[in-house]
Backbone as ProteinMPNN parsed JSONL, in Angstrom:
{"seq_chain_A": "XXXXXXXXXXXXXXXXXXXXXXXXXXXXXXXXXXXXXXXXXXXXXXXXXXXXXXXXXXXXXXXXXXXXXXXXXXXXXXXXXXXXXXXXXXXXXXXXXXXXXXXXXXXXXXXXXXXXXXXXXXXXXXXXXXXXXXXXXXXXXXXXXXXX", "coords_chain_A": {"N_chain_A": [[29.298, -19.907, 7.793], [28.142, -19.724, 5.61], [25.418, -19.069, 6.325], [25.786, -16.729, 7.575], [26.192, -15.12, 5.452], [23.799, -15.082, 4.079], [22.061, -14.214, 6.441], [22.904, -11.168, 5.905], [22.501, -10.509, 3.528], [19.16, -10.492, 3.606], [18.999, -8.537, 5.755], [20.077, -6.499, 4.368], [17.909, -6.459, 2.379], [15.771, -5.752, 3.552], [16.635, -3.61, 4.533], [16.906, -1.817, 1.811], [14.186, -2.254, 0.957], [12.652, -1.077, 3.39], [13.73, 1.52, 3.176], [12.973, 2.778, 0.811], [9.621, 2.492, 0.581], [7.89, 3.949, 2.276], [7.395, 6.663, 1.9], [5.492, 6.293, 0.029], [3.845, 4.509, 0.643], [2.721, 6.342, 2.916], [1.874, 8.289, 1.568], [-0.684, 7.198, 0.61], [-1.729, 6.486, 2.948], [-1.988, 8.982, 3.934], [-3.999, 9.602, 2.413], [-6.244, 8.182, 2.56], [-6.935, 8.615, 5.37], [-7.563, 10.207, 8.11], [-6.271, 11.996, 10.208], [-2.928, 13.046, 10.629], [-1.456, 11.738, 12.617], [-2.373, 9.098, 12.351], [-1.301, 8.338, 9.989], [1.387, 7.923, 10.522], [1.565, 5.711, 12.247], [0.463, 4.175, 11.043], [2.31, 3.379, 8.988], [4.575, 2.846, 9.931], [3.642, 0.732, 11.52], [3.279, -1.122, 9.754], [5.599, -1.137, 8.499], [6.854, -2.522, 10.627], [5.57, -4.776, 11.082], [6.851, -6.13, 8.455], [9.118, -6.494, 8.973], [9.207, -7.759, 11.44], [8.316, -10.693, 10.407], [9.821, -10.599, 7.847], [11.852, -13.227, 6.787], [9.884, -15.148, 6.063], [8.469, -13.622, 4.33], [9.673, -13.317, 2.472], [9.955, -15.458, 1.214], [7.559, -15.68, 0.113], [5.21, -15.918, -2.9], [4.501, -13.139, -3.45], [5.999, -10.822, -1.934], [5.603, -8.103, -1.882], [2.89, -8.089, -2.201], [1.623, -9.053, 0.0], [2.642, -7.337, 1.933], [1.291, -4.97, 0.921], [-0.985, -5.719, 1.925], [-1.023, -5.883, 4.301], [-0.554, -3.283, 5.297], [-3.108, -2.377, 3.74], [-4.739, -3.154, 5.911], [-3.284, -2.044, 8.726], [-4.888, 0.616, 7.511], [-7.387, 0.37, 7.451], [-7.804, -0.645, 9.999], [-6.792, 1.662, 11.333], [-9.069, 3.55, 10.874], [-11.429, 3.188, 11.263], [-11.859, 4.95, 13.464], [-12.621, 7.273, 12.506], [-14.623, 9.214, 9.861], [-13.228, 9.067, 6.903], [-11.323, 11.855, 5.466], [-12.31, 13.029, 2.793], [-14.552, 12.66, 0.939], [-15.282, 11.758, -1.264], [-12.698, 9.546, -1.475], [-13.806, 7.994, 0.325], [-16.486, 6.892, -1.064], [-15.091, 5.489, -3.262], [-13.683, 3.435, -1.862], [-16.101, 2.079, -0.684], [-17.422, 1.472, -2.528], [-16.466, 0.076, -4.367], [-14.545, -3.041, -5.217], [-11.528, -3.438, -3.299], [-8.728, -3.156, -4.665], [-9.724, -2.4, -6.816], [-10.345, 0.081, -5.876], [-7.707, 0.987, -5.26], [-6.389, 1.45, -7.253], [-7.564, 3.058, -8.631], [-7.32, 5.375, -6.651], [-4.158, 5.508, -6.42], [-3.227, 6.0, -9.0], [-4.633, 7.798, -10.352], [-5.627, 9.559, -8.229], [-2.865, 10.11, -6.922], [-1.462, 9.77, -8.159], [0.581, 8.025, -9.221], [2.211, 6.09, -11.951], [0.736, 3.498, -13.743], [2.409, 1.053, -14.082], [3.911, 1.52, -11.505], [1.847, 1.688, -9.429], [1.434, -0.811, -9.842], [3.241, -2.647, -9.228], [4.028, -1.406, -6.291], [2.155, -2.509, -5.339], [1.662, -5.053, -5.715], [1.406, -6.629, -7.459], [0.262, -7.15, -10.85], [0.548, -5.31, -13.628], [-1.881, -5.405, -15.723], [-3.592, -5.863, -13.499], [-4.196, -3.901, -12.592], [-4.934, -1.913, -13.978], [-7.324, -3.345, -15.308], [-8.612, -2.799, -12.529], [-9.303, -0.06, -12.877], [-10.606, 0.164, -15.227], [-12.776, -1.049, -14.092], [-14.053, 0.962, -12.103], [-14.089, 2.82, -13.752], [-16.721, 2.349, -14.734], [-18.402, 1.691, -13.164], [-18.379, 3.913, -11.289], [-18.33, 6.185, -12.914], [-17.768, 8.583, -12.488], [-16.098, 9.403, -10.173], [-13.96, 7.992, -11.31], [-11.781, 9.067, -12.515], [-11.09, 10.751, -11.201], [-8.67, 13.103, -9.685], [-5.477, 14.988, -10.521], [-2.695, 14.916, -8.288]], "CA_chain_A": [[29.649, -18.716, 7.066], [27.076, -19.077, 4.336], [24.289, -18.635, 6.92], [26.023, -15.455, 7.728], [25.956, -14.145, 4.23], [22.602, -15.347, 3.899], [21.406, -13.246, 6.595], [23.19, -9.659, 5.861], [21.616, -9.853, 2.625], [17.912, -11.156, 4.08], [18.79, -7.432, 6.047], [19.992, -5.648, 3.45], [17.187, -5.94, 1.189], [14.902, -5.271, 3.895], [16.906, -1.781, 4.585], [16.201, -0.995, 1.167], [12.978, -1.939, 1.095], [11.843, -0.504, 4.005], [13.976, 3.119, 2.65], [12.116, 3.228, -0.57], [8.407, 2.295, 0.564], [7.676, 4.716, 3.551], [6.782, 7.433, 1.64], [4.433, 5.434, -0.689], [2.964, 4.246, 1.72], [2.623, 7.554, 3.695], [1.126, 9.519, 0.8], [-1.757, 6.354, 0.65], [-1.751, 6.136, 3.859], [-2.723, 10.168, 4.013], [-5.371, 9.824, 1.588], [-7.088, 7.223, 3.524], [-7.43, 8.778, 6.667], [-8.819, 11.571, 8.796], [-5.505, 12.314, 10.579], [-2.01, 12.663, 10.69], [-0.775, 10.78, 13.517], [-2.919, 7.955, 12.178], [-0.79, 7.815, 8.767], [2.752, 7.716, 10.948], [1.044, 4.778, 12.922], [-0.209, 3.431, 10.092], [3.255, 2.995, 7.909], [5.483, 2.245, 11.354], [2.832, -0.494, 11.941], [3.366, -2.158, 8.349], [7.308, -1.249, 8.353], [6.992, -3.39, 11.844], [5.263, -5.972, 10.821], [8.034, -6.495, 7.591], [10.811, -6.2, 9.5], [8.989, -9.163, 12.023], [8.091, -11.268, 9.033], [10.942, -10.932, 6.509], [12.318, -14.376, 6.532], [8.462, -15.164, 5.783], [7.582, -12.294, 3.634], [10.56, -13.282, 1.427], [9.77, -17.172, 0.848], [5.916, -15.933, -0.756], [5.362, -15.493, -3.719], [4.639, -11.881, -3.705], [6.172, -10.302, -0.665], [5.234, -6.904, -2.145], [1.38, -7.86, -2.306], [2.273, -9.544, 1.526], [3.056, -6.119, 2.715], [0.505, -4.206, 0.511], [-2.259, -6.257, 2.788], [-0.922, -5.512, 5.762], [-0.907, -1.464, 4.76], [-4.253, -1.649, 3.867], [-5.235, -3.801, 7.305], [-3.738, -0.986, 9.177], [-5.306, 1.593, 7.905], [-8.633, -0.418, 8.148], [-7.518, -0.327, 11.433], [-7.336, 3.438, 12.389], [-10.266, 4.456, 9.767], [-13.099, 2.676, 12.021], [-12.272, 5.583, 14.429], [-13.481, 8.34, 12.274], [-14.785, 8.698, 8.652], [-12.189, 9.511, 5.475], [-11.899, 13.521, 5.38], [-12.515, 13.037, 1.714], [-15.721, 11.938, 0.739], [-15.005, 11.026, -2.421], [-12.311, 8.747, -0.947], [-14.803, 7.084, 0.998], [-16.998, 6.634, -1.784], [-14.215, 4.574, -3.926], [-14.075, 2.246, -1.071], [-17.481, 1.971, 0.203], [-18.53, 1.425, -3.765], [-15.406, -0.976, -5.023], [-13.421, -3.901, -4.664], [-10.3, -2.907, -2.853], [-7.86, -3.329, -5.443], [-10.258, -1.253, -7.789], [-10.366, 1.211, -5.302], [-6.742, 1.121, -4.532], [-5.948, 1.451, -8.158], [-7.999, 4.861, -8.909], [-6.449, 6.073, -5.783], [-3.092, 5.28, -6.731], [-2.887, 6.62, -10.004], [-5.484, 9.25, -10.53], [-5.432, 10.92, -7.345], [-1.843, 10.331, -6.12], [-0.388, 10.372, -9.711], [1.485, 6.925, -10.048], [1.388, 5.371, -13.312], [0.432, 2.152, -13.696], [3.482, -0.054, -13.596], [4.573, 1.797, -10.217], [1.002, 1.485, -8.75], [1.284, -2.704, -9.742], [5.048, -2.883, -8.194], [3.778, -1.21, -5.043], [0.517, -3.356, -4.956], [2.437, -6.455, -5.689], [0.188, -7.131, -8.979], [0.578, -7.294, -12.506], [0.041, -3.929, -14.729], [-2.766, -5.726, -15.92], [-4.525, -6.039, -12.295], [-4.576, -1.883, -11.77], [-5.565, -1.452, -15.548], [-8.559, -4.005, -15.197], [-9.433, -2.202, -11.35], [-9.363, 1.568, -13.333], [-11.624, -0.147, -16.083], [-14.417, -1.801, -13.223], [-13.923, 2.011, -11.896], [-15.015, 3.783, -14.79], [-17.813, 1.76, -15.472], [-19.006, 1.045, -11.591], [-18.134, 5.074, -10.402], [-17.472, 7.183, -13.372], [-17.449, 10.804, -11.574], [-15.067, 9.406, -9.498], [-12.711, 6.804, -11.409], [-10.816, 9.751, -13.132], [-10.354, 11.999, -10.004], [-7.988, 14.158, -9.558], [-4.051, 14.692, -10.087], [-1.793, 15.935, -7.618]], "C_chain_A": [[28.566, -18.359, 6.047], [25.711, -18.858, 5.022], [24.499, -17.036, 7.338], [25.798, -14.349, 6.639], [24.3, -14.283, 3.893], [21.069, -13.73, 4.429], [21.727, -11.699, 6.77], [22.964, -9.479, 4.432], [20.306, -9.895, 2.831], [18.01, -9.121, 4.925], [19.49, -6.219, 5.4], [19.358, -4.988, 2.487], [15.83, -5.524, 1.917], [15.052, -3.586, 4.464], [16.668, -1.128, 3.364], [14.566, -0.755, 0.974], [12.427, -0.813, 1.958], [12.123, 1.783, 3.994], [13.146, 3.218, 1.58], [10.857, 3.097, -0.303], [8.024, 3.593, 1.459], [6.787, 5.823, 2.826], [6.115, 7.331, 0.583], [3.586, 5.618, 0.103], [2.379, 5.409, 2.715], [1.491, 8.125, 2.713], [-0.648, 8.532, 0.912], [-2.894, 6.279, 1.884], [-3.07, 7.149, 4.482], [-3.874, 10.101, 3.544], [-6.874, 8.809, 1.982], [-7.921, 7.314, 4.705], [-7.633, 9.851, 7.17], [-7.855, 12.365, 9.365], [-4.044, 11.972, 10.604], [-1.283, 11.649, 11.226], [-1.375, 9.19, 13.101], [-1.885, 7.523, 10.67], [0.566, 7.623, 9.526], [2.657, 6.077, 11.43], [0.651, 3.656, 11.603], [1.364, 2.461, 9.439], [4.213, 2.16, 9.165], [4.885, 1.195, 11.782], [3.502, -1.527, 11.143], [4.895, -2.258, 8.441], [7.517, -2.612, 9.662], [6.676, -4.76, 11.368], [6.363, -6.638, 9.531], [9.001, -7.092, 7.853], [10.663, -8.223, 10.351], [9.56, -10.36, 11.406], [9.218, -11.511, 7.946], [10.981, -11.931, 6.084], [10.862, -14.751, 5.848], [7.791, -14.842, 4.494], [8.442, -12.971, 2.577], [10.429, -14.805, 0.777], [8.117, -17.101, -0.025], [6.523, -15.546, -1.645], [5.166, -13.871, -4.219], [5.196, -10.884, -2.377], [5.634, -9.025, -1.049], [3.62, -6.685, -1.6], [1.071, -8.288, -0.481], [1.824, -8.001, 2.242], [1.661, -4.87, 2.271], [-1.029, -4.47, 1.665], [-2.206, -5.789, 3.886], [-1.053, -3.874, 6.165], [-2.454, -1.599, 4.945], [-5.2, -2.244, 5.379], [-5.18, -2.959, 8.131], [-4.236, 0.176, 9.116], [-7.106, 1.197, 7.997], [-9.067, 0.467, 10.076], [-8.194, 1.058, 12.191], [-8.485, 4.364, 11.476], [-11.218, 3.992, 10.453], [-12.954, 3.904, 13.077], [-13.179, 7.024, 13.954], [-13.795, 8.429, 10.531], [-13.532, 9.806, 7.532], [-12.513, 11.377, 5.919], [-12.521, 13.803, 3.456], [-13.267, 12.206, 1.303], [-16.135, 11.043, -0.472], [-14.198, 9.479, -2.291], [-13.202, 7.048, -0.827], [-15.678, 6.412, 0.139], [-16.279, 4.874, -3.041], [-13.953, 3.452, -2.764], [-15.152, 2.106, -0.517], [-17.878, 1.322, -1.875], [-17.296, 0.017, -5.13], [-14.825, -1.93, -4.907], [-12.188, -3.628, -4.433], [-9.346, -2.382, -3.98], [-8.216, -2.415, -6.703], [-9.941, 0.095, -7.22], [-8.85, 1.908, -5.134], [-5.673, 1.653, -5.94], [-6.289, 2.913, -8.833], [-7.183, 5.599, -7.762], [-5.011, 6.404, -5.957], [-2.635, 6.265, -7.97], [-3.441, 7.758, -10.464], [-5.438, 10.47, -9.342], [-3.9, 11.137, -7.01], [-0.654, 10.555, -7.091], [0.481, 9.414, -10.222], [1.067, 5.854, -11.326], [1.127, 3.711, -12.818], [1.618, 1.171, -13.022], [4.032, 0.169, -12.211], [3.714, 1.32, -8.794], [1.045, -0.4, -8.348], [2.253, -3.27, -8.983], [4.556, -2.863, -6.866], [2.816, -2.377, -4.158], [0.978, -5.125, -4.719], [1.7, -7.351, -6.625], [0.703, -6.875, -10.007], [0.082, -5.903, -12.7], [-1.335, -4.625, -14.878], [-4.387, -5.579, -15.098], [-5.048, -4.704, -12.426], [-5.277, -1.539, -13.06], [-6.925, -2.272, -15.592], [-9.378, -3.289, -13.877], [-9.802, -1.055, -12.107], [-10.196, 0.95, -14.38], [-12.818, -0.611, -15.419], [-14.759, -0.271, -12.581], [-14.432, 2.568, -12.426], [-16.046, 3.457, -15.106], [-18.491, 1.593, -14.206], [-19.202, 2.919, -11.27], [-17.434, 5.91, -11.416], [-17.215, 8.355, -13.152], [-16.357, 10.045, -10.721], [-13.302, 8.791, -9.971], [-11.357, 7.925, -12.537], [-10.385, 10.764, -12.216], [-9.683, 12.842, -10.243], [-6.465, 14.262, -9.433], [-3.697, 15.363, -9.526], [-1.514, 17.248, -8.293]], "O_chain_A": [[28.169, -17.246, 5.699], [24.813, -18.449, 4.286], [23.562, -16.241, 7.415], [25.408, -13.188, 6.764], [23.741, -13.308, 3.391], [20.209, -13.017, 3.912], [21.077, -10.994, 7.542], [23.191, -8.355, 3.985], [19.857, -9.081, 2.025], [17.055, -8.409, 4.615], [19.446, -5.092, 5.895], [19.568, -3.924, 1.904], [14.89, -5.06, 1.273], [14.208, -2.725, 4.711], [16.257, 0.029, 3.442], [13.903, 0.278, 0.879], [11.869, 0.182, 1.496], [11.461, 2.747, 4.378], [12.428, 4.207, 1.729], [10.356, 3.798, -1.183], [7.836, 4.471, 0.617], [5.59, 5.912, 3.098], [6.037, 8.395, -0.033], [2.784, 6.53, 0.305], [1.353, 5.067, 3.303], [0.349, 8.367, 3.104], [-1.659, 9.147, 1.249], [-4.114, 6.126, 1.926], [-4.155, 6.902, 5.01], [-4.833, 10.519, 4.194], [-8.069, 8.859, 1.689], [-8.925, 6.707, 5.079], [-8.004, 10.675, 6.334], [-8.135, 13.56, 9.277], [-3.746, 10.778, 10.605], [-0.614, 10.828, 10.597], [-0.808, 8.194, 13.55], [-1.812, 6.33, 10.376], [1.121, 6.769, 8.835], [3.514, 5.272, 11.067], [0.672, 2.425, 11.592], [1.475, 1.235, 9.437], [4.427, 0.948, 9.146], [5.571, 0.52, 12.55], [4.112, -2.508, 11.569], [5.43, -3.366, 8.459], [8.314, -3.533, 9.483], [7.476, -5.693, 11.302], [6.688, -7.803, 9.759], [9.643, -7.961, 7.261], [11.304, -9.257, 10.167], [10.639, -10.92, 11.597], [9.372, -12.563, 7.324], [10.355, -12.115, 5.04], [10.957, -14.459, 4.656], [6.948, -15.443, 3.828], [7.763, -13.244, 1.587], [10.981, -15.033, -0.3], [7.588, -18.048, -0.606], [7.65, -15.058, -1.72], [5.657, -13.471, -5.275], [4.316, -10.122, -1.976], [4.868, -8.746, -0.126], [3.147, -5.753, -0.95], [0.211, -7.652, 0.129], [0.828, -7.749, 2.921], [1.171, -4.091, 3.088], [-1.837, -3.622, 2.043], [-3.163, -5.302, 4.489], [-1.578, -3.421, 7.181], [-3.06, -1.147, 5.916], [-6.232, -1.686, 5.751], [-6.235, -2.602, 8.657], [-4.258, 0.923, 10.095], [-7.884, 1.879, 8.664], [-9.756, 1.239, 10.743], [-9.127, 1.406, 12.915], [-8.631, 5.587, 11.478], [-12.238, 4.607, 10.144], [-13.992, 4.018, 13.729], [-14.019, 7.649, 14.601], [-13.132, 7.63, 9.87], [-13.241, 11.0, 7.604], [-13.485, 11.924, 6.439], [-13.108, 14.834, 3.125], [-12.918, 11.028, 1.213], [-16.906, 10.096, -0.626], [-14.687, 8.449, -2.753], [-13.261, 5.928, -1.334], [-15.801, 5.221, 0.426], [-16.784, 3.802, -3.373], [-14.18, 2.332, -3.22], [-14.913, 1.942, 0.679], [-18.907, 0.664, -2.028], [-17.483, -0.54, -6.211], [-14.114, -1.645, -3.943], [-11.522, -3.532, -5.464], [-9.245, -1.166, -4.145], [-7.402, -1.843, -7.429], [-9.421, 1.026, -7.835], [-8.726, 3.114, -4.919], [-4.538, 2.108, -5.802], [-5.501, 3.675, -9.394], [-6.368, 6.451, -8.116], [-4.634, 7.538, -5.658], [-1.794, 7.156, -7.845], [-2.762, 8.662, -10.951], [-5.295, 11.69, -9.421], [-3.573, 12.306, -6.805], [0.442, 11.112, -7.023], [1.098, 9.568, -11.276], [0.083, 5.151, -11.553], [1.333, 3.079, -11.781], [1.708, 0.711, -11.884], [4.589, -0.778, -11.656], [4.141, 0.887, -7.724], [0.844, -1.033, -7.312], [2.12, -4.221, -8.214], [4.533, -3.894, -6.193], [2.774, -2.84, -3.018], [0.697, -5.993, -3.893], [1.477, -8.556, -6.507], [1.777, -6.273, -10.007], [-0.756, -5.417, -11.94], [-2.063, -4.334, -13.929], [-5.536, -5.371, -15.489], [-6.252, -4.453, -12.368], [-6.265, -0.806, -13.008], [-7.804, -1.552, -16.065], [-10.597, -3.151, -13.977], [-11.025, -0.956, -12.008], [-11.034, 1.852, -14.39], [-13.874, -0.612, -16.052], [-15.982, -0.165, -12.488], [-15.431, 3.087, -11.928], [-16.605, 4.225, -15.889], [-19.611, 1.169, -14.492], [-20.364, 3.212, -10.988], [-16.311, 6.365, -11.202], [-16.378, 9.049, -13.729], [-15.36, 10.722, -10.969], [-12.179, 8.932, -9.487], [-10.348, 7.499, -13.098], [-9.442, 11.526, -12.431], [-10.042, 13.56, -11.176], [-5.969, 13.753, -8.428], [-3.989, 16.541, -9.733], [-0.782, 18.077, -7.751]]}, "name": "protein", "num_of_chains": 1, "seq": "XXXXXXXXXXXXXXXXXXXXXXXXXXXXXXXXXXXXXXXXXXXXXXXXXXXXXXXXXXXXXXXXXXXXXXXXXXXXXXXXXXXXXXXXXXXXXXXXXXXXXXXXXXXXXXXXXXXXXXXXXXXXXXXXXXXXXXXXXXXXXXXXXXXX"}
């Protein structure tokens, strides 16, 4: 019985999860890549791989940052077929350490503050506030971008 309750909360918290991330992940997803069908592919990849994984995902210590890897893996993925439509984009990863990059993106262009960007990322406030400080000082025309 208690393996039963075990696992209809183990898929309960992955139905919320996987309701509340999607369109995170979507908007990131967009800003990443060259085409649509590549951001549907992209998030339905990562939601897949979650769903696999759970039991897994849920025993690390950050399942958030877990899942954040696997996001940016696929869009890795479908970005070797053609380059960013946004050159700037491209620039913040071609010129940063991910997490820098992922942190100007996040909050400057896409508009989430800090603490939402670190939740998503599966990092400390601290992490995205130290990437947006190697940012301004590595790529300052770019590390203040642009808000929605």
């Amino acid at each position: 019985m208690r393996a039963n309750h075990a696992l209809i909360a183990a898929d309960l918290g992955f139905r919320a999860f996987a309701e509340r991330n999607p369109p995170r992940y979507a908007r990131y997803a967009e800003a990443r890549l060259d085409r649509p069908a590549g951001v549907t592919a992209v998030v339905r990849a990562t939601l897949s791989f979650s769903r696999r994984h759970w039991d897994w995902l849920l025993s690390r210590p950050s399942l958030a940052a877990d899942v954040w890897e696997q996001l940016r893996f696929q869009v890795s993925r479908h970005s070797d077929c053609l380059p960013p439509r946004d050159a700037d984009v491209a620039a913040l990863y071609g010129g940063l350490p991910m997490t820098s990059a992922d942190s100007v993106l996040l909050c400057r262009r896409l508009g989430l503050g800090v603490a939402e960007a670190a939740e998503l990322m599966g990092v400390d406030s601290p992490a995205v506030e130290a990437g947006l400080g190697a940012a301004r000082r590595a790529l300052p025309h770019l590390a203040e971008g642009r808000r929605p």
